[in-house]
Structures are given as structure tokens and as C-alpha cells.
Amino acid sequence: MKTKITLLTWMAVNNDPNALESLLKKLGQKYDVEKVIYLYQKEYAEKLEKVKPLSSAINPVEVNVKNPTAHKEIYEIIKREILPMVNDEPNLFINVSSGTPAMHSVWLILYAGGVFPDGTRLVSSQINRKTGGTTCDNVDFPIDTYLSELRRYEKENPKEAIYKPEYVKSEARKKALEQIRVYASIQSVPMLLLGERGIGKSRLVESVVSKIKKKDVVSVACGTLDSNLAESAMFGHKKGSFTGATADKKGYFGEADGKILFLDEIQDLPKGVQRKLLRTLQDKKHRYRIVGDDKESTADVELVCASNLTDSELRKKLDPDFYDRISFYRVVIPPLRECREDIETDWNEVWKTVRLDSSPKDAPMDKYLEKYFKTSRLSGNFRTLQSIAYQFIAWNGKKTIEEILKDLPADDSPNGTFDIGEFSEFQNLNWKEATKLFQQKLAKYSCDKYGTQEAAAQKLECTSKTLQNAMK
């Protein structure tokens, strides 16, 4: 029995219906072509009258391409309109021969990005002008990009929402992901990720950084380390080196040899371990000493640290020299409320990871939820979206979206009020004093967020001198 396949192809304006007929006959020798998604431009619609009789499997799809030579326009249209049609196709064949050179290139770019279903094959069909025969060859295109690795990770972990760089709309998130892409490509230089709780720092390390570096991740939640045993946990120990050391232990640093060591909530790492780790990072061979060992060990480790504190808060918590060493490459992951354009996509991704088999396939949405996404603080970021999704699943239609949103915590509910605690330091100040304090806080926050006074001043549409004066 022949395998059923779906063929995706552009109209060959100068060669169809002959080219398509030859391709279908060639594929038909081995496969059952069950569906043909036939992309065409409106100005060539009259050609469909000669194409449709070739097969009942042909499904013409009009694509509004204004400039058939514009790579970006074609890329965006295919990604937005055509990919949803083929996401569930188990045996997809894409003919890269028909259409303009720009159309050919886009198929290759998307294929390299890993966006098509597993098992998708690229084919190239050509008609021999002399003999009239048709060739149909597989296109061997084994480009391995971090985007293709990211899509593979997504397919292997369907219950884990991940960032999708190619779908990002907000400038703030684009900037952060581009910084991660650039910094992660540099070997042996630590990276520091800053961002609020629930923003997905661990997910970024495991699904993006690891794919760029092509290395596995050893994750350590620094807050779980016992202060008395933290050095042993990090660097390992020899049997008998202290009471309770009944066997040799490798330690996280040794386990991360040839891998990425991810230290989450780095502010909780004990100062003694910070200083020892600093000495190791400063050494090109990453030499360190296991507790109770009289010899030095080495490990090829890539260090990534993360914190939910702001840059200024983290500086106060960490040893100054250690902070300087781990923050050469610093990336601030913006909260969801600063990426409103991406929230609907985020919501759809979160829904896919938490929905039950009995839940609707499409994420719930109405005017109340749309307004909520535009106005809420989303204090828990992705965790807030997960919480809402779980509420929908629990009530299963017994409560409306409006009712569910009203039951959310005050700071995230549609009619939420400010916690007066947030303004307690302003309460006993007069207007002039409170304004000065607010300007000082805004200036410090902006400089932390945007990295430099110049960048913060540009964003706030003021001068660097104004910020300097505000922070005095």
C-alpha cells in the first residue's frame, strides 16, 4: 500500500499545467498524493482552469504577494498563512522548483529553521526539454541552525512553552533574544540573565542558549544549597574529607565539564563559594580544588547565571569582583507587560502546554481577556498565564471569562488596585519631596534597565545630565 502524502507547491506560471502533471505522475509511482496545496497569485487565476482537471486532490490557495521577488514579504506570508495549513501534515513534500527564486529561497530558509512537521521532504522537479522526461530529486539540505534545534526541542517537549524568536513582535523581546543569540555564540565568557519571576529564564537557557552552544545544561537552584555544604555541592568532595562524606562526590562544576553550568537565583550563592568560583573563572583552564583533595582538577564549563533582582539590587548582594566577572554579557529579559504585542502568542503557547485532551484546542479568547492582556500588570508573567489557563480548565465553561478574571489576585485582576505598600515611602513626604524621590527611582530603574545613562536618556527623551541630577 502506497504512503499518502501532501504536496505543497507554488504555481509554475510558465510551465503549468505540464510541470505539475509530470510531477504528480512521478510522485504517483511511489506515493498516493492525497492532497496538493497549490499556491497561486490572483493575476494568474485563469490558469487554474487547466490545472484543476489534473487531480481532484488539488486545493488551490490564493496568496496575495505584491512583489514575488521580495524575500521578506513571501517569508511573512508563508509563515502567517500557509504554515498553519500544514502543521499537522505527517508526510509533507515541498516542491522547491516552482515559483520565483525568492520563493525557492524562502522554502529553504523555513526548512532550515525547523518549522515544518517532522519528516517533511524537499523535492526538486525538472523537465528535460529534449526528452520530455521529468526528474524528481530529493533536496539534501542538512543545515543545522539553532532555530531548527529549538523546533526539535519544542517537539520533544510538547508540554513546555518556549520562546520562539522568529514570531516575536515586540522590540524589547527582540532585543533581548538577539543579545542572547550573539552572546551565547561566544565561548567561555559568562552570561547573566536578569528578569522577573516567571519570565522563563531557565527555559531560555535550556531551550535557546543550550541549542546555540550545542551543549547540555546542568542546572543549580542556588537557594537550595545548604550554606555549610555549598562548597562541597559546587566543587565536590573526597571520601572522608568531613563528617558525613562517605563517598567521593563530583560536584556540580565537575558534572558540568563540557556542558553549561546554569546557576539560577545567583544572589543566593554563599559568598565563600562566590570567591572560590571567581578564582576558577579567572583561570583559563578553570582549575579548582575538590574538598579534601590535594590535587587540582580542571573542567571545561560554560557559565550562565540568572537572577530575579534588578542589576542594582544584585550588585549589593554579590561579591563585587564576582559580579564583575559574571556580568560581561548581561541581558535583561523584559516582563510580559513590556511585550504586549507578544502576549496573545504567549497565551496560545501556554494553553497548548496545559490543556487537557478534553479541553478546546484553541485558547479561550474574548473581549474581556483581550482587555486584560492589554491592561494587567501580569506580575507572575508566564505563571500568571498558566494560572488563568488552569482556571479555565477547572471551571470548564461553568464560569465566564469575565468571572474568572475577576477572581484573580488584586494586582492582576482587571479592576485591580495598587497595594498602598508600594507607596509607603512616599506617604509622609510633601509633593516636592515625593516628586524628587520618584524621579530618583525612575532614573536608577531606567539606567539599570537600559544599561547606560545615554540609552536611558534616549528612551525617556531627556538628557544624561537630567538623569545624573535626579540620582544625586
GROMACS .gro file of N, CA, C and O in nm, residues 302-407:
model
  424
  302GLU      N    1   3.089   2.620   3.065
  302GLU     CA    2   3.030   2.748   3.023
  302GLU      C    3   2.934   2.792   3.132
  302GLU      O    4   2.843   2.716   3.169
  303LEU      N    5   2.953   2.911   3.187
  303LEU     CA    6   2.871   2.958   3.299
  303LEU      C    7   2.762   3.054   3.254
  303LEU      O    8   2.789   3.151   3.183
  304VAL      N    9   2.639   3.024   3.296
  304VAL     CA   10   2.527   3.116   3.278
  304VAL      C   11   2.460   3.134   3.413
  304VAL      O   12   2.430   3.036   3.482
  305CYS      N   13   2.440   3.259   3.454
  305CYS     CA   14   2.376   3.289   3.582
  305CYS      C   15   2.246   3.365   3.557
  305CYS      O   16   2.228   3.427   3.453
  306ALA      N   17   2.157   3.359   3.654
  306ALA     CA   18   2.029   3.429   3.640
  306ALA      C   19   1.984   3.480   3.776
  306ALA      O   20   2.020   3.424   3.881
  307SER      N   21   1.905   3.587   3.773
  307SER     CA   22   1.850   3.644   3.896
  307SER      C   23   1.721   3.717   3.866
  307SER      O   24   1.704   3.772   3.757
  308ASN      N   25   1.631   3.718   3.966
  308ASN     CA   26   1.508   3.797   3.950
  308ASN      C   27   1.522   3.935   4.011
  308ASN      O   28   1.425   4.010   4.020
  309LEU      N   29   1.643   3.970   4.057
  309LEU     CA   30   1.668   4.104   4.109
  309LEU      C   31   1.706   4.198   3.995
  309LEU      O   32   1.747   4.155   3.888
  310THR      N   33   1.693   4.328   4.023
  310THR     CA   34   1.741   4.425   3.925
  310THR      C   35   1.893   4.429   3.933
  310THR      O   36   1.954   4.376   4.026
  311ASP      N   37   1.955   4.493   3.836
  311ASP     CA   38   2.100   4.499   3.833
  311ASP      C   39   2.155   4.565   3.958
  311ASP      O   40   2.252   4.517   4.019
  312SER      N   41   2.096   4.677   4.000
  312SER     CA   42   2.145   4.749   4.118
  312SER      C   43   2.126   4.667   4.245
  312SER      O   44   2.213   4.667   4.334
  313GLU      N   45   2.016   4.593   4.255
  313GLU     CA   46   1.992   4.508   4.372
  313GLU      C   47   2.092   4.393   4.376
  313GLU      O   48   2.143   4.356   4.482
  314LEU      N   49   2.121   4.335   4.259
  314LEU     CA   50   2.212   4.222   4.254
  314LEU      C   51   2.355   4.263   4.290
  314LEU      O   52   2.427   4.190   4.357
  315ARG      N   53   2.394   4.383   4.247
  315ARG     CA   54   2.528   4.433   4.280
  315ARG      C   55   2.549   4.437   4.432
  315ARG      O   56   2.658   4.409   4.482
  316LYS      N   57   2.445   4.474   4.505
  316LYS     CA   58   2.455   4.485   4.650
  316LYS      C   59   2.465   4.347   4.717
  316LYS      O   60   2.521   4.334   4.825
  317LYS      N   61   2.409   4.245   4.651
  317LYS     CA   62   2.405   4.111   4.709
  317LYS      C   63   2.533   4.033   4.686
  317LYS      O   64   2.574   3.952   4.770
  318LEU      N   65   2.595   4.053   4.571
  318LEU     CA   66   2.709   3.971   4.532
  318LEU      C   67   2.842   4.034   4.568
  318LEU      O   68   2.853   4.157   4.582
  319ASP      N   69   2.943   3.950   4.581
  319ASP     CA   70   3.080   3.999   4.593
  319ASP      C   71   3.110   4.084   4.469
  319ASP      O   72   3.084   4.040   4.356
  320PRO      N   73   3.163   4.206   4.487
  320PRO     CA   74   3.182   4.296   4.372
  320PRO      C   75   3.264   4.236   4.259
  320PRO      O   76   3.230   4.250   4.141
  321ASP      N   77   3.375   4.170   4.293
  321ASP     CA   78   3.460   4.111   4.189
  321ASP      C   79   3.389   3.997   4.117
  321ASP      O   80   3.403   3.979   3.995
  322PHE      N   81   3.312   3.920   4.195
  322PHE     CA   82   3.238   3.809   4.134
  322PHE      C   83   3.131   3.862   4.039
  322PHE      O   84   3.114   3.811   3.928
  323TYR      N   85   3.061   3.968   4.083
  323TYR     CA   86   2.959   4.028   3.996
  323TYR      C   87   3.022   4.075   3.865
  323TYR      O   88   2.970   4.049   3.755
  324ASP      N   89   3.136   4.146   3.876
  324ASP     CA   90   3.201   4.195   3.755
  324ASP      C   91   3.235   4.081   3.659
  324ASP      O   92   3.223   4.094   3.538
  325ARG      N   93   3.278   3.969   3.715
  325ARG     CA   94   3.323   3.857   3.633
  325ARG      C   95   3.208   3.789   3.559
  325ARG      O   96   3.223   3.746   3.443
  326ILE      N   97   3.092   3.779   3.623
  326ILE     CA   98   2.981   3.705   3.560
  326ILE      C   99   2.891   3.794   3.475
  326ILE      O  100   2.800   3.744   3.410
  327SER      N  101   2.916   3.925   3.473
  327SER     CA  102   2.823   4.016   3.405
  327SER      C  103   2.883   4.082   3.281
  327SER      O  104   2.834   4.186   3.236
  328PHE      N  105   2.988   4.021   3.224
  328PHE     CA  106   3.040   4.077   3.099
  328PHE      C  107   2.930   4.082   2.994
  328PHE      O  108   2.917   4.179   2.919
  329TYR      N  109   2.852   3.975   2.987
  329TYR     CA  110   2.738   3.969   2.894
  329TYR      C  111   2.611   3.967   2.979
  329TYR      O  112   2.575   3.863   3.035
  330ARG      N  113   2.546   4.081   2.988
  330ARG     CA  114   2.427   4.094   3.072
  330ARG      C  115   2.305   4.118   2.984
  330ARG      O  116   2.305   4.205   2.897
  331VAL      N  117   2.200   4.039   3.005
  331VAL     CA  118   2.077   4.051   2.927
  331VAL      C  119   1.960   4.067   3.022
  331VAL      O  120   1.942   3.987   3.114
  332VAL      N  121   1.881   4.171   3.000
  332VAL     CA  122   1.760   4.192   3.079
  332VAL      C  123   1.641   4.139   3.000
  332VAL      O  124   1.612   4.187   2.890
  333ILE      N  125   1.574   4.037   3.053
  333ILE     CA  126   1.456   3.979   2.988
  333ILE      C  127   1.334   4.063   3.028
  333ILE      O  128   1.300   4.070   3.146
  334PRO      N  129   1.270   4.128   2.934
  334PRO     CA  130   1.158   4.217   2.969
  334PRO      C  131   1.036   4.139   3.018
  334PRO      O  132   1.008   4.028   2.970
  335PRO      N  133   0.962   4.194   3.116
  335PRO     CA  134   0.838   4.129   3.161
  335PRO      C  135   0.733   4.133   3.052
  335PRO      O  136   0.743   4.212   2.956
  336LEU      N  137   0.631   4.050   3.065
  336LEU     CA  138   0.528   4.043   2.961
  336LEU      C  139   0.458   4.175   2.940
  336LEU      O  140   0.417   4.207   2.828
  337ARG      N  141   0.440   4.254   3.046
  337ARG     CA  142   0.368   4.381   3.030
  337ARG      C  143   0.445   4.480   2.943
  337ARG      O  144   0.389   4.581   2.898
  338GLU      N  145   0.575   4.455   2.920
  338GLU     CA  146   0.652   4.539   2.829
  338GLU      C  147   0.658   4.477   2.689
  338GLU      O  148   0.724   4.531   2.600
  339CYS      N  149   0.589   4.366   2.671
  339CYS     CA  150   0.586   4.297   2.541
  339CYS      C  151   0.440   4.265   2.505
  339CYS      O  152   0.408   4.149   2.472
  340ARG      N  153   0.353   4.364   2.516
  340ARG     CA  154   0.210   4.340   2.494
  340ARG      C  155   0.181   4.278   2.358
  340ARG      O  156   0.089   4.197   2.344
  341GLU      N  157   0.262   4.314   2.257
  341GLU     CA  158   0.237   4.261   2.122
  341GLU      C  159   0.254   4.109   2.116
  341GLU      O  160   0.203   4.044   2.026
  342ASP      N  161   0.330   4.055   2.211
  342ASP     CA  162   0.359   3.911   2.207
  342ASP      C  163   0.268   3.829   2.298
  342ASP      O  164   0.275   3.705   2.296
  343ILE      N  165   0.184   3.894   2.378
  343ILE     CA  166   0.111   3.821   2.481
  343ILE      C  167   0.012   3.721   2.422
  343ILE      O  168  -0.005   3.610   2.473
  344GLU      N  169  -0.055   3.757   2.313
  344GLU     CA  170  -0.151   3.662   2.254
  344GLU      C  171  -0.080   3.535   2.208
  344GLU      O  172  -0.130   3.423   2.229
  345THR      N  173   0.038   3.550   2.147
  345THR     CA  174   0.116   3.433   2.107
  345THR      C  175   0.159   3.353   2.230
  345THR      O  176   0.151   3.229   2.232
  346ASP      N  177   0.203   3.425   2.335
  346ASP     CA  178   0.244   3.358   2.459
  346ASP      C  179   0.127   3.279   2.518
  346ASP      O  180   0.143   3.167   2.566
  347TRP      N  181   0.009   3.341   2.515
  347TRP     CA  182  -0.110   3.277   2.570
  347TRP      C  183  -0.144   3.149   2.494
  347TRP      O  184  -0.175   3.045   2.553
  348ASN      N  185  -0.135   3.155   2.362
  348ASN     CA  186  -0.162   3.036   2.282
  348ASN      C  187  -0.062   2.924   2.312
  348ASN      O  188  -0.098   2.806   2.318
  349GLU      N  189   0.065   2.962   2.332
  349GLU     CA  190   0.168   2.863   2.362
  349GLU      C  191   0.144   2.801   2.499
  349GLU      O  192   0.156   2.679   2.516
  350VAL      N  193   0.110   2.884   2.598
  350VAL     CA  194   0.084   2.833   2.732
  350VAL      C  195  -0.037   2.740   2.731
  350VAL      O  196  -0.036   2.634   2.794
  351TRP      N  197  -0.140   2.779   2.657
  351TRP     CA  198  -0.260   2.695   2.652
  351TRP      C  199  -0.228   2.557   2.594
  351TRP      O  200  -0.277   2.455   2.643
  352LYS      N  201  -0.143   2.552   2.494
  352LYS     CA  202  -0.106   2.424   2.434
  352LYS      C  203  -0.037   2.333   2.535
  352LYS      O  204  -0.051   2.211   2.529
  353THR      N  205   0.038   2.393   2.629
  353THR     CA  206   0.114   2.311   2.724
  353THR      C  207   0.030   2.261   2.840
  353THR      O  208   0.066   2.160   2.901
  354VAL      N  209  -0.082   2.329   2.873
  354VAL     CA  210  -0.158   2.290   2.993
  354VAL      C  211  -0.293   2.226   2.961
  354VAL      O  212  -0.351   2.160   3.047
  355ARG      N  213  -0.343   2.245   2.840
  355ARG     CA  214  -0.477   2.195   2.809
  355ARG      C  215  -0.484   2.044   2.820
  355ARG      O  216  -0.387   1.971   2.796
  356LEU      N  217  -0.602   1.997   2.859
  356LEU     CA  218  -0.628   1.854   2.865
  356LEU      C  219  -0.678   1.806   2.729
  356LEU      O  220  -0.715   1.886   2.642
  357ASP      N  221  -0.681   1.675   2.710
  357ASP     CA  222  -0.732   1.621   2.584
  357ASP      C  223  -0.877   1.661   2.561
  357ASP      O  224  -0.922   1.675   2.447
  358SER      N  225  -0.950   1.681   2.672
  358SER     CA  226  -1.091   1.718   2.662
  358SER      C  227  -1.112   1.869   2.648
  358SER      O  228  -1.225   1.914   2.626
  359SER      N  229  -1.003   1.947   2.662
  359SER     CA  230  -1.014   2.093   2.652
  359SER      C  231  -1.022   2.137   2.507
  359SER      O  232  -0.977   2.064   2.417
  360PRO      N  233  -1.079   2.255   2.482
  360PRO     CA  234  -1.080   2.307   2.344
  360PRO      C  235  -0.938   2.318   2.290
  360PRO      O  236  -0.844   2.350   2.366
  361LYS      N  237  -0.920   2.293   2.162
  361LYS     CA  238  -0.786   2.301   2.103
  361LYS      C  239  -0.736   2.444   2.100
  361LYS      O  240  -0.618   2.470   2.126
  362ASP      N  241  -0.827   2.539   2.070
  362ASP     CA  242  -0.787   2.680   2.062
  362ASP      C  243  -0.797   2.745   2.199
  362ASP      O  244  -0.890   2.718   2.276
  363ALA      N  245  -0.702   2.831   2.230
  363ALA     CA  246  -0.701   2.902   2.358
  363ALA      C  247  -0.823   2.993   2.369
  363ALA      O  248  -0.860   3.059   2.272
  364PRO      N  249  -0.888   2.997   2.488
  364PRO     CA  250  -1.003   3.086   2.507
  364PRO      C  251  -0.966   3.232   2.480
  364PRO      O  252  -0.854   3.274   2.511
  365MET      N  253  -1.059   3.307   2.425
  365MET     CA  254  -1.035   3.449   2.399
  365MET      C  255  -1.167   3.520   2.379
  365MET      O  256  -1.256   3.469   2.310
  366ASP      N  257  -1.182   3.634   2.444
  366ASP     CA  258  -1.296   3.721   2.419
  366ASP      C  259  -1.253   3.863   2.453
  366ASP      O  260  -1.135   3.889   2.481
  367LYS      N  261  -1.347   3.957   2.451
  367LYS     CA  262  -1.310   4.098   2.470
  367LYS      C  263  -1.256   4.124   2.610
  367LYS      O  264  -1.172   4.213   2.630
  368TYR      N  265  -1.303   4.047   2.710
  368TYR     CA  266  -1.256   4.067   2.847
  368TYR      C  267  -1.110   4.022   2.862
  368TYR      O  268  -1.029   4.091   2.924
  369LEU      N  269  -1.079   3.907   2.805
  369LEU     CA  270  -0.942   3.858   2.814
  369LEU      C  271  -0.849   3.944   2.730
  369LEU      O  272  -0.734   3.971   2.769
  370GLU      N  273  -0.897   3.991   2.617
  370GLU     CA  274  -0.816   4.078   2.532
  370GLU      C  275  -0.781   4.207   2.607
  370GLU      O  276  -0.666   4.254   2.604
  371LYS      N  277  -0.882   4.264   2.676
  371LYS     CA  278  -0.857   4.385   2.754
  371LYS      C  279  -0.762   4.357   2.869
  371LYS      O  280  -0.674   4.437   2.901
  372TYR      N  281  -0.780   4.241   2.932
  372TYR     CA  282  -0.694   4.203   3.044
  372TYR      C  283  -0.548   4.197   3.000
  372TYR      O  284  -0.458   4.248   3.069
  373PHE      N  285  -0.522   4.138   2.885
  373PHE     CA  286  -0.385   4.128   2.835
  373PHE      C  287  -0.326   4.265   2.804
  373PHE      O  288  -0.204   4.283   2.807
  374LYS      N  289  -0.412   4.362   2.774
  374LYS     CA  290  -0.364   4.496   2.740
  374LYS      C  291  -0.341   4.583   2.863
  374LYS      O  292  -0.268   4.682   2.856
  375THR      N  293  -0.404   4.549   2.977
  375THR     CA  294  -0.401   4.638   3.092
  375THR      C  295  -0.342   4.578   3.219
  375THR      O  296  -0.295   4.652   3.306
  376SER      N  297  -0.340   4.446   3.232
  376SER     CA  298  -0.294   4.384   3.357
  376SER      C  299  -0.143   4.399   3.376
  376SER      O  300  -0.067   4.406   3.279
  377ARG      N  301  -0.100   4.400   3.502
  377ARG     CA  302   0.043   4.403   3.532
  377ARG      C  303   0.110   4.269   3.502
  377ARG      O  304   0.231   4.262   3.485
  378LEU      N  305   0.032   4.161   3.501
  378LEU     CA  306   0.086   4.027   3.476
  378LEU      C  307   0.208   4.003   3.564
  378LEU      O  308   0.317   3.968   3.518
  379SER      N  309   0.189   4.022   3.695
  379SER     CA  310   0.301   4.021   3.789
  379SER      C  311   0.376   3.888   3.792
  379SER      O  312   0.494   3.884   3.823
  380GLY      N  313   0.307   3.778   3.759
  380GLY     CA  314   0.375   3.649   3.756
  380GLY      C  315   0.422   3.609   3.618
  380GLY      O  316   0.473   3.498   3.599
  381ASN      N  317   0.401   3.699   3.521
  381ASN     CA  318   0.443   3.673   3.382
  381ASN      C  319   0.385   3.542   3.329
  381ASN      O  320   0.264   3.527   3.331
  382PHE      N  321   0.465   3.448   3.285
  382PHE     CA  322   0.411   3.324   3.228
  382PHE      C  323   0.332   3.245   3.331
  382PHE      O  324   0.237   3.175   3.296
  383ARG      N  325   0.369   3.257   3.457
  383ARG     CA  326   0.296   3.185   3.561
  383ARG      C  327   0.155   3.240   3.576
  383ARG      O  328   0.061   3.167   3.607
  384THR      N  329   0.139   3.370   3.552
  384THR     CA  330   0.004   3.428   3.554
  384THR      C  331  -0.079   3.369   3.441
  384THR      O  332  -0.196   3.333   3.461
  385LEU      N  333  -0.021   3.358   3.322
  385LEU     CA  334  -0.093   3.299   3.210
  385LEU      C  335  -0.128   3.153   3.240
  385LEU      O  336  -0.239   3.107   3.208
  386GLN      N  337  -0.036   3.080   3.301
  386GLN     CA  338  -0.064   2.941   3.337
  386GLN      C  339  -0.177   2.932   3.438
  386GLN      O  340  -0.264   2.845   3.428
  387SER      N  341  -0.176   3.023   3.535
  387SER     CA  342  -0.280   3.024   3.637
  387SER      C  343  -0.418   3.046   3.574
  387SER      O  344  -0.515   2.978   3.609
  388ILE      N  345  -0.425   3.139   3.480
  388ILE     CA  346  -0.552   3.166   3.412
  388ILE      C  347  -0.596   3.042   3.333
  388ILE      O  348  -0.713   3.002   3.336
  389ALA      N  349  -0.501   2.980   3.264
  389ALA     CA  350  -0.534   2.861   3.184
  389ALA      C  351  -0.588   2.749   3.273
  389ALA      O  352  -0.686   2.683   3.239
  390TYR      N  353  -0.526   2.729   3.389
  390TYR     CA  354  -0.572   2.624   3.480
  390TYR      C  355  -0.712   2.656   3.535
  390TYR      O  356  -0.792   2.565   3.561
  391GLN      N  357  -0.743   2.784   3.553
  391GLN     CA  358  -0.877   2.824   3.597
  391GLN      C  359  -0.981   2.787   3.491
  391GLN      O  360  -1.089   2.735   3.523
  392PHE      N  361  -0.947   2.815   3.365
  392PHE     CA  362  -1.040   2.778   3.257
  392PHE      C  363  -1.065   2.628   3.254
  392PHE      O  364  -1.177   2.582   3.237
  393ILE      N  365  -0.958   2.552   3.272
  393ILE     CA  366  -0.970   2.406   3.269
  393ILE      C  367  -1.056   2.358   3.385
  393ILE      O  368  -1.143   2.271   3.370
  394ALA      N  369  -1.034   2.415   3.505
  394ALA     CA  370  -1.106   2.372   3.624
  394ALA      C  371  -1.255   2.400   3.612
  394ALA      O  372  -1.340   2.314   3.644
  395TRP      N  373  -1.291   2.521   3.567
  395TRP     CA  374  -1.434   2.559   3.561
  395TRP      C  375  -1.503   2.506   3.437
  395TRP      O  376  -1.626   2.491   3.436
  396ASN      N  377  -1.426   2.479   3.332
  396ASN     CA  378  -1.479   2.408   3.215
  396ASN      C  379  -1.614   2.463   3.168
  396ASN      O  380  -1.709   2.389   3.148
  397GLY      N  381  -1.621   2.595   3.152
  397GLY     CA  382  -1.743   2.657   3.100
  397GLY      C  383  -1.846   2.694   3.205
  397GLY      O  384  -1.947   2.759   3.174
  398LYS      N  385  -1.826   2.654   3.331
  398LYS     CA  386  -1.921   2.686   3.436
  398LYS      C  387  -1.908   2.832   3.481
  398LYS      O  388  -1.998   2.886   3.547
  399LYS      N  389  -1.793   2.891   3.452
  399LYS     CA  390  -1.774   3.034   3.478
  399LYS      C  391  -1.736   3.101   3.347
  399LYS      O  392  -1.665   3.042   3.264
  400THR      N  393  -1.779   3.225   3.331
  400THR     CA  394  -1.740   3.300   3.212
  400THR      C  395  -1.597   3.351   3.229
  400THR      O  396  -1.543   3.354   3.340
  401ILE      N  397  -1.538   3.394   3.119
  401ILE     CA  398  -1.403   3.451   3.125
  401ILE      C  399  -1.402   3.573   3.216
  401ILE      O  400  -1.311   3.592   3.297
  402GLU      N  401  -1.508   3.654   3.207
  402GLU     CA  402  -1.516   3.774   3.291
  402GLU      C  403  -1.515   3.736   3.439
  402GLU      O  404  -1.445   3.799   3.520
  403GLU      N  405  -1.588   3.634   3.476
  403GLU     CA  406  -1.595   3.591   3.616
  403GLU      C  407  -1.461   3.537   3.663
  403GLU      O  408  -1.417   3.565   3.777
  404ILE      N  409  -1.394   3.461   3.579
  404ILE     CA  410  -1.264   3.405   3.615
  404ILE      C  411  -1.161   3.516   3.637
  404ILE      O  412  -1.084   3.514   3.734
  405LEU      N  413  -1.163   3.616   3.550
  405LEU     CA  414  -1.066   3.725   3.563
  405LEU      C  415  -1.090   3.808   3.689
  405LEU      O  416  -0.995   3.856   3.751
  406LYS      N  417  -1.215   3.822   3.729
  406LYS     CA  418  -1.246   3.899   3.850
  406LYS      C  419  -1.197   3.830   3.977
  406LYS      O  420  -1.176   3.894   4.080
  407ASP      N  421  -1.180   3.698   3.969
  407ASP     CA  422  -1.135   3.621   4.086
  407ASP      C  423  -0.983   3.619   4.099
  407ASP      O  424  -0.930   3.561   4.194
   0.00000   0.00000   0.00000
